[in-house]
Amino acid sequence: MELSTSMLQRVVIARAFAVKPDILLMDEPYGQLDVELRFRLEDELIKLWQKLGTTVIFITHNIEEAVYLSENVLVLTNKPTSIKSRLHNDLPRPRNVVEPDFIALRNQVTELIKWW
């Protein structure tokens, strides 16, 4: 029996949460997925996080994903890496990517990462 990409990602996430870690590091876990599947898995991640209370450090280059998932967004500098800025995200859940407050925070993060 073969599992779809979606199901494999769900299995990986479920296994990570099954051991009830205090902290979970997720490094670009949805990078290879299409947008619709990514949104579904992000919502599942939020439900698990809310239910279990595990601290999740989620690394992503996707600004919209960072704003959608986060309580805090850390913007890092280039090498040597350090924290350039920390933005608290108190947008209500469920979040809507087309609401003005969401767009404003996404734009603020975008401005912080510009190097040109």
C-alpha positions as a printed NumPy array, in Angstrom:
array([[ 0.   ,  0.   ,  0.   ],
       [ 1.348,  3.412, -0.952],
       [ 0.535,  6.629,  0.881],
       [-0.063,  9.962, -0.815],
       [ 2.205, 12.913, -0.098],
       [-0.542, 14.399,  2.052],
       [-0.935, 11.252,  4.102],
       [ 2.834, 10.876,  4.529],
       [ 3.053, 14.427,  5.906],
       [ 0.196, 13.695,  8.297],
       [ 1.979, 10.559,  9.508],
       [ 5.221, 12.468, 10.061],
       [ 3.437, 15.196, 12.039],
       [ 1.398, 12.692, 14.058],
       [ 4.556, 10.749, 14.966],
       [ 6.279, 13.952, 16.06 ],
       [ 3.371, 14.947, 18.32 ],
       [ 2.774, 11.373, 19.585],
       [ 5.774, 11.526, 21.916],
       [ 4.364, 14.733, 23.445],
       [ 7.536, 16.813, 23.128],
       [ 7.91 , 20.076, 25.002],
       [ 9.381, 21.662, 21.862],
       [ 8.977, 20.599, 18.247],
       [11.211, 21.972, 15.474],
       [ 9.593, 21.919, 12.046],
       [11.936, 22.99 ,  9.238],
       [10.036, 23.741,  5.999],
       [ 7.71 , 20.73 ,  6.469],
       [ 5.273, 21.801,  3.735],
       [ 7.754, 23.145,  1.205],
       [ 7.019, 20.515, -1.453],
       [ 3.226, 20.62 , -1.189],
       [ 0.658, 22.479, -3.277],
       [-1.079, 25.497, -1.749],
       [-4.427, 23.824, -1.009],
       [-2.818, 20.862,  0.739],
       [-0.476, 23.193,  2.63 ],
       [-3.429, 25.17 ,  4.014],
       [-5.204, 21.99 ,  5.13 ],
       [-2.118, 20.679,  6.906],
       [-1.433, 24.064,  8.503],
       [-4.953, 24.005,  9.965],
       [-4.362, 20.492, 11.292],
       [-1.087, 21.646, 12.834],
       [-2.846, 24.542, 14.59 ],
       [-5.466, 22.153, 16.021],
       [-2.759, 19.814, 17.357],
       [-0.79 , 22.703, 18.813],
       [-3.876, 24.103, 20.552],
       [-4.874, 20.695, 21.913],
       [-1.453, 19.555, 23.123],
       [ 0.232, 22.85 , 24.015],
       [ 3.565, 21.859, 22.48 ],
       [ 5.864, 24.765, 21.637],
       [ 6.432, 24.639, 17.871],
       [ 9.339, 26.381, 16.196],
       [ 8.302, 26.541, 12.559],
       [10.95 , 27.505, 10.034],
       [ 9.7  , 28.776,  6.69 ],
       [10.612, 31.109,  3.862],
       [ 6.917, 31.563,  3.094],
       [ 5.85 , 34.869,  4.681],
       [ 2.129, 34.163,  4.431],
       [ 2.639, 30.793,  6.123],
       [ 4.625, 32.436,  8.919],
       [ 1.888, 34.988,  9.592],
       [-0.864, 32.374,  9.322],
       [ 0.692, 29.986, 11.851],
       [ 2.604, 32.15 , 14.289],
       [ 2.229, 33.787, 17.631],
       [ 5.614, 35.414, 17.042],
       [ 7.548, 35.945, 13.815],
       [11.313, 36.124, 14.063],
       [13.041, 37.692, 11.08 ],
       [16.667, 36.636, 10.836],
       [19.68 , 38.388,  9.344],
       [22.078, 36.923,  6.817],
       [25.308, 35.315,  7.994],
       [26.201, 35.462, 10.75 ],
       [22.592, 34.782, 11.623],
       [20.971, 36.766, 14.387],
       [17.462, 37.947, 15.163],
       [16.787, 41.112, 13.2  ],
       [13.239, 41.618, 14.475],
       [10.553, 39.91 , 16.533],
       [ 6.918, 40.646, 15.733],
       [ 4.118, 39.52 , 18.031],
       [ 1.156, 38.131, 16.097],
       [-2.108, 38.52 , 17.996],
       [-4.422, 38.197, 14.999],
       [-7.532, 36.213, 15.95 ],
       [-7.965, 32.617, 14.813],
       [-9.087, 31.353, 12.427],
       [-7.014, 33.718, 10.347],
       [-8.109, 35.042,  7.001],
       [-5.328, 35.815,  4.535],
       [-7.352, 38.588,  2.85 ],
       [-8.204, 40.589,  5.979],
       [-6.479, 43.991,  6.202],
       [-4.711, 43.231,  9.512],
       [-3.29 , 39.987,  8.094],
       [-2.088, 41.775,  4.963],
       [-0.551, 44.581,  7.044],
       [ 1.475, 42.123,  9.152],
       [ 2.517, 40.17 ,  6.058],
       [ 3.701, 43.425,  4.454],
       [ 5.587, 44.399,  7.614],
       [ 7.464, 41.081,  7.575],
       [ 8.145, 41.498,  3.854],
       [ 9.699, 44.94 ,  4.442],
       [11.926, 43.509,  7.179],
       [13.402, 40.818,  4.958],
       [14.213, 43.051,  2.004],
       [17.944, 43.342,  1.524],
       [17.956, 45.445, -1.635]])
